């Protein structure tokens, strides 16, 4: 199946710091999604991106659809303890409605 | 609004037993997806349905796994016979079928096969 490379694999940051993570694919996507998963729960949709170059915010979160359509970025500003969790990217190409998921970025925020 | 509902939340059973996982998608959603999540392999798509019809089951590991969607509001994933390597968290997700609609996940079933 489609491979999505997500980096970094894990992050340990101090509360208040900004966070950046990214996702790259080997082929062009026309939709990028970012999810957050808390322990014992399912992934929850954070941001959806539908257009190359699009920049979308959700509170302290900002995500961008890369111009090449092969990558996407998620930034979290002024991190807080409740930002802890695993962040997944997901992308979809032109055919079918199957999304491919990245391997996740585990975020730990140190108070 | 009710989200995707999965049951049971936890299942512990002995190898060889039949396991049935259940999912109720969000009302009005016409696409349904079954995923398996493990530390080693991350989130893997097992099968998905559009309008109750299986579209792609290439992710189903082997014949021991089967999935059905008898109507728009219910789906099952069955493992028979179960094996210890089937231990994982199984997620169901649903979406609208229209262009690029995002998937909404249930809270998963944590399955342990002893």
Short mmCIF file of C-alpha atoms in Angstrom, two decimals:
data_model
loop_
_atom_site.label_atom_id
_atom_site.label_comp_id
_atom_site.label_asym_id
_atom_site.label_seq_id
_atom_site.Cartn_x
_atom_site.Cartn_y
_atom_site.Cartn_z
CA UNK A 1 0.00 0.00 0.00
CA UNK A 2 0.86 3.67 -0.06
CA UNK A 3 3.65 4.69 2.31
CA UNK A 4 3.47 7.90 4.30
CA UNK A 5 6.59 8.99 6.13
CA UNK A 6 5.82 10.98 9.24
CA UNK A 7 8.47 12.74 11.28
CA UNK A 8 9.62 13.05 13.88
CA UNK A 9 8.60 9.73 15.40
CA UNK A 10 8.50 11.27 18.88
CA UNK A 11 8.99 14.64 20.49
CA UNK A 12 9.64 15.73 24.06
CA UNK A 13 9.11 19.45 24.59
CA UNK A 14 8.65 21.95 27.36
CA UNK A 15 5.25 23.47 27.95
CA UNK A 16 4.93 26.71 25.99
CA UNK A 17 7.18 25.64 23.14
CA UNK A 18 6.02 25.42 19.55
CA UNK A 19 5.86 22.07 17.75
CA UNK A 20 6.32 21.16 14.10
CA UNK A 21 5.80 17.81 12.44
CA UNK A 22 5.46 16.74 8.83
CA UNK A 23 4.31 14.01 6.56
CA UNK A 24 5.53 13.07 3.08
CA UNK A 25 4.21 10.68 0.49
CA UNK A 26 5.66 9.03 -2.59
CA UNK A 27 2.72 10.12 -4.72
CA UNK A 28 0.41 13.08 -5.11
CA UNK A 29 -2.53 13.46 -2.77
CA UNK A 30 -5.58 15.68 -3.15
CA UNK A 31 -6.59 15.58 0.51
CA UNK A 32 -4.59 15.68 3.70
CA UNK A 33 -5.99 15.08 7.17
CA UNK A 34 -4.45 15.45 10.60
CA UNK A 35 -5.71 13.43 13.56
CA UNK A 36 -4.86 13.26 17.26
CA UNK A 37 -5.19 10.07 19.27
CA UNK A 38 -5.37 10.03 23.06
CA UNK A 39 -4.64 6.80 24.98
CA UNK A 40 -7.55 4.36 24.85
CA UNK A 41 -9.47 6.39 22.30
CA UNK A 42 -9.85 6.58 18.56
CA UNK A 43 -8.18 9.21 16.38
CA UNK A 44 -10.01 12.52 16.36
CA UNK A 45 -9.94 14.75 13.29
CA UNK A 46 -8.10 18.04 13.85
CA UNK A 47 -7.76 19.63 10.43
CA UNK A 48 -8.68 18.74 6.84
CA UNK A 49 -6.86 20.21 3.82
CA UNK A 50 -8.19 20.03 0.27
CA UNK A 51 -6.05 22.34 -1.87
CA UNK A 52 -2.33 22.63 -2.58
CA UNK A 53 -0.87 25.54 -0.65
CA UNK A 54 -3.85 25.71 1.69
CA UNK A 55 -3.10 26.89 5.22
CA UNK A 56 -5.78 26.12 7.81
CA UNK A 57 -5.90 26.83 11.53
CA UNK A 58 -7.83 25.27 14.39
CA UNK A 59 -7.05 27.21 17.54
CA UNK A 60 -3.35 26.82 18.28
CA UNK A 61 -2.99 24.28 15.47
CA UNK A 62 -2.06 25.20 11.92
CA UNK A 63 -1.68 22.78 9.05
CA UNK A 64 -0.50 23.29 5.50
CA UNK A 65 -1.03 21.34 2.30
CA UNK A 66 2.34 21.33 0.55
CA UNK A 67 2.68 22.91 -2.88
CA UNK A 68 4.05 19.69 -4.36
CA UNK A 69 0.94 17.86 -3.05
CA UNK A 70 3.30 15.24 -1.64
CA UNK A 71 3.63 16.66 1.84
CA UNK A 72 1.82 18.33 4.69
CA UNK A 73 2.84 20.05 7.90
CA UNK A 74 1.27 20.51 11.31
CA UNK A 75 2.33 23.17 13.78
CA UNK A 76 1.19 23.57 17.36
CA UNK A 77 1.92 26.89 19.03
CA UNK A 78 2.42 27.43 22.76
CA UNK A 79 2.03 23.77 23.68
CA UNK A 80 0.12 22.78 26.81
CA UNK A 81 -0.01 19.45 28.71
CA UNK A 82 -3.27 18.38 27.06
CA UNK A 83 -1.53 18.41 23.67
CA UNK A 84 0.07 15.12 24.69
CA UNK A 85 -0.88 12.29 22.35
CA UNK A 86 -0.11 10.72 19.03
CA UNK A 87 -0.63 12.79 15.90
CA UNK A 88 -1.36 11.06 12.61
CA UNK A 89 -1.41 12.39 9.10
CA UNK A 90 -3.59 10.77 6.45
CA UNK A 91 -3.71 11.36 2.73
CA UNK A 92 -5.84 10.37 -0.21
CA UNK A 93 -5.21 10.36 -3.95
CA UNK A 94 -7.55 10.59 -6.89
CA UNK A 95 -9.09 7.14 -6.81
CA UNK A 96 -11.28 5.42 -4.26
CA UNK A 97 -12.04 6.90 -0.86
CA UNK A 98 -9.31 5.12 1.05
CA UNK A 99 -7.01 7.23 3.20
CA UNK A 100 -3.44 6.15 3.94
CA UNK A 101 -2.12 6.86 7.40
CA UNK A 102 1.31 7.90 8.61
CA UNK A 103 3.08 6.08 11.43
CA UNK A 104 2.34 8.82 13.92
CA UNK A 105 4.27 11.37 15.97
CA UNK A 106 4.17 10.85 19.72
CA UNK A 107 4.18 14.17 21.55
CA UNK A 108 5.11 14.55 25.20
CA UNK A 109 4.77 17.97 26.84
CA UNK A 110 6.77 18.50 30.01
CA UNK A 111 5.11 20.94 32.41
CA UNK B 1 -24.60 13.92 17.86
CA UNK B 2 -23.63 10.30 18.34
CA UNK B 3 -20.29 9.35 16.88
CA UNK B 4 -19.18 5.96 15.63
CA UNK B 5 -20.08 3.38 18.25
CA UNK B 6 -18.07 0.21 18.68
CA UNK B 7 -18.63 -2.76 20.93
CA UNK B 8 -17.26 -4.32 22.94
CA UNK B 9 -14.61 -1.86 24.14
CA UNK B 10 -12.48 -4.72 25.43
CA UNK B 11 -12.42 -8.42 24.62
CA UNK B 12 -10.22 -11.08 26.13
CA UNK B 13 -10.62 -14.61 24.86
CA UNK B 14 -8.68 -17.80 24.33
CA UNK B 15 -7.15 -18.70 21.03
CA UNK B 16 -9.41 -20.72 18.79
CA UNK B 17 -12.53 -18.90 19.88
CA UNK B 18 -14.70 -16.87 17.52
CA UNK B 19 -14.58 -13.12 18.01
CA UNK B 20 -17.19 -10.67 16.71
CA UNK B 21 -16.60 -6.93 16.76
CA UNK B 22 -19.48 -4.56 16.10
CA UNK B 23 -19.78 -1.08 14.68
CA UNK B 24 -22.55 1.46 14.28
CA UNK B 25 -21.50 4.25 11.90
CA UNK B 26 -22.60 7.85 12.14
CA UNK B 27 -26.14 8.21 10.84
CA UNK B 28 -26.11 9.32 7.21
CA UNK B 29 -22.58 8.18 6.52
CA UNK B 30 -22.41 5.74 3.65
CA UNK B 31 -18.79 4.62 3.83
CA UNK B 32 -17.47 2.40 6.60
CA UNK B 33 -13.91 1.32 7.30
CA UNK B 34 -12.33 -1.30 9.57
CA UNK B 35 -8.76 -0.70 10.77
CA UNK B 36 -6.34 -2.60 12.96
CA UNK B 37 -3.76 -0.77 15.07
CA UNK B 38 -0.63 -2.32 16.54
CA UNK B 39 2.65 -0.89 17.78
CA UNK B 40 4.58 -2.64 15.05
CA UNK B 41 2.42 -1.85 12.04
CA UNK B 42 0.48 1.25 13.04
CA UNK B 43 -2.97 1.77 11.52
CA UNK B 44 -3.80 -0.75 8.81
CA UNK B 45 -6.93 -0.63 6.68
CA UNK B 46 -8.58 -4.04 6.65
CA UNK B 47 -11.68 -3.46 4.54
CA UNK B 48 -14.08 -0.73 3.55
CA UNK B 49 -17.67 -0.55 2.39
CA UNK B 50 -19.55 1.95 0.26
CA UNK B 51 -23.33 1.81 0.56
CA UNK B 52 -23.05 -1.53 2.43
CA UNK B 53 -21.02 -3.11 -0.40
CA UNK B 54 -17.43 -4.27 0.27
CA UNK B 55 -15.13 -2.32 -2.04
CA UNK B 56 -11.62 -3.28 -1.02
CA UNK B 57 -10.79 -6.16 1.31
CA UNK B 58 -7.16 -6.49 0.29
CA UNK B 59 -6.09 -5.58 3.80
CA UNK B 60 -7.86 -8.51 5.42
CA UNK B 61 -5.02 -10.67 6.76
CA UNK B 62 -6.38 -14.08 5.87
CA UNK B 63 -9.49 -16.18 5.54
CA UNK B 64 -9.99 -16.24 9.27
CA UNK B 65 -11.18 -12.63 9.01
CA UNK B 66 -14.56 -11.69 7.55
CA UNK B 67 -16.65 -8.52 7.58
CA UNK B 68 -20.27 -7.85 6.81
CA UNK B 69 -22.50 -4.83 6.56
CA UNK B 70 -26.08 -6.05 6.42
CA UNK B 71 -27.51 -2.52 6.54
CA UNK B 72 -26.45 1.11 6.64
CA UNK B 73 -26.32 1.25 10.42
CA UNK B 74 -24.41 -1.88 11.37
CA UNK B 75 -21.25 -3.76 10.52
CA UNK B 76 -19.37 -6.70 12.02
CA UNK B 77 -15.81 -7.91 11.84
CA UNK B 78 -15.42 -11.57 12.70
CA UNK B 79 -12.30 -13.60 13.44
CA UNK B 80 -12.66 -17.38 13.44
CA UNK B 81 -10.61 -19.03 14.77
CA UNK B 82 -8.74 -16.33 16.68
CA UNK B 83 -4.96 -16.47 17.25
CA UNK B 84 -2.69 -14.57 19.67
CA UNK B 85 -1.21 -12.53 16.79
CA UNK B 86 -4.67 -11.07 16.20
CA UNK B 87 -4.32 -9.11 19.45
CA UNK B 88 -4.63 -5.42 18.57
CA UNK B 89 -6.99 -2.47 18.77
CA UNK B 90 -9.61 -2.61 16.04
CA UNK B 91 -11.17 0.65 14.90
CA UNK B 92 -14.24 1.33 12.85
CA UNK B 93 -14.57 4.65 11.01
CA UNK B 94 -17.27 6.14 8.83
CA UNK B 95 -17.57 8.98 6.37
CA UNK B 96 -19.74 10.46 3.71
CA UNK B 97 -18.82 8.99 0.37
CA UNK B 98 -18.64 12.35 -1.38
CA UNK B 99 -15.30 13.74 -2.46
CA UNK B 100 -12.58 13.56 0.13
CA UNK B 101 -14.82 13.55 3.17
CA UNK B 102 -12.80 12.81 6.33
CA UNK B 103 -13.28 9.65 8.34
CA UNK B 104 -14.58 9.74 11.88
CA UNK B 105 -13.35 7.02 14.20
CA UNK B 106 -14.93 5.07 17.02
CA UNK B 107 -13.07 4.48 20.27
CA UNK B 108 -11.99 1.01 19.18
CA UNK B 109 -12.12 -2.52 20.54
CA UNK B 110 -9.03 -3.69 22.39
CA UNK B 111 -8.73 -7.40 21.59
CA UNK B 112 -6.48 -9.76 23.52
CA UNK B 113 -6.18 -13.37 22.42
CA UNK B 114 -4.57 -15.57 25.03
#
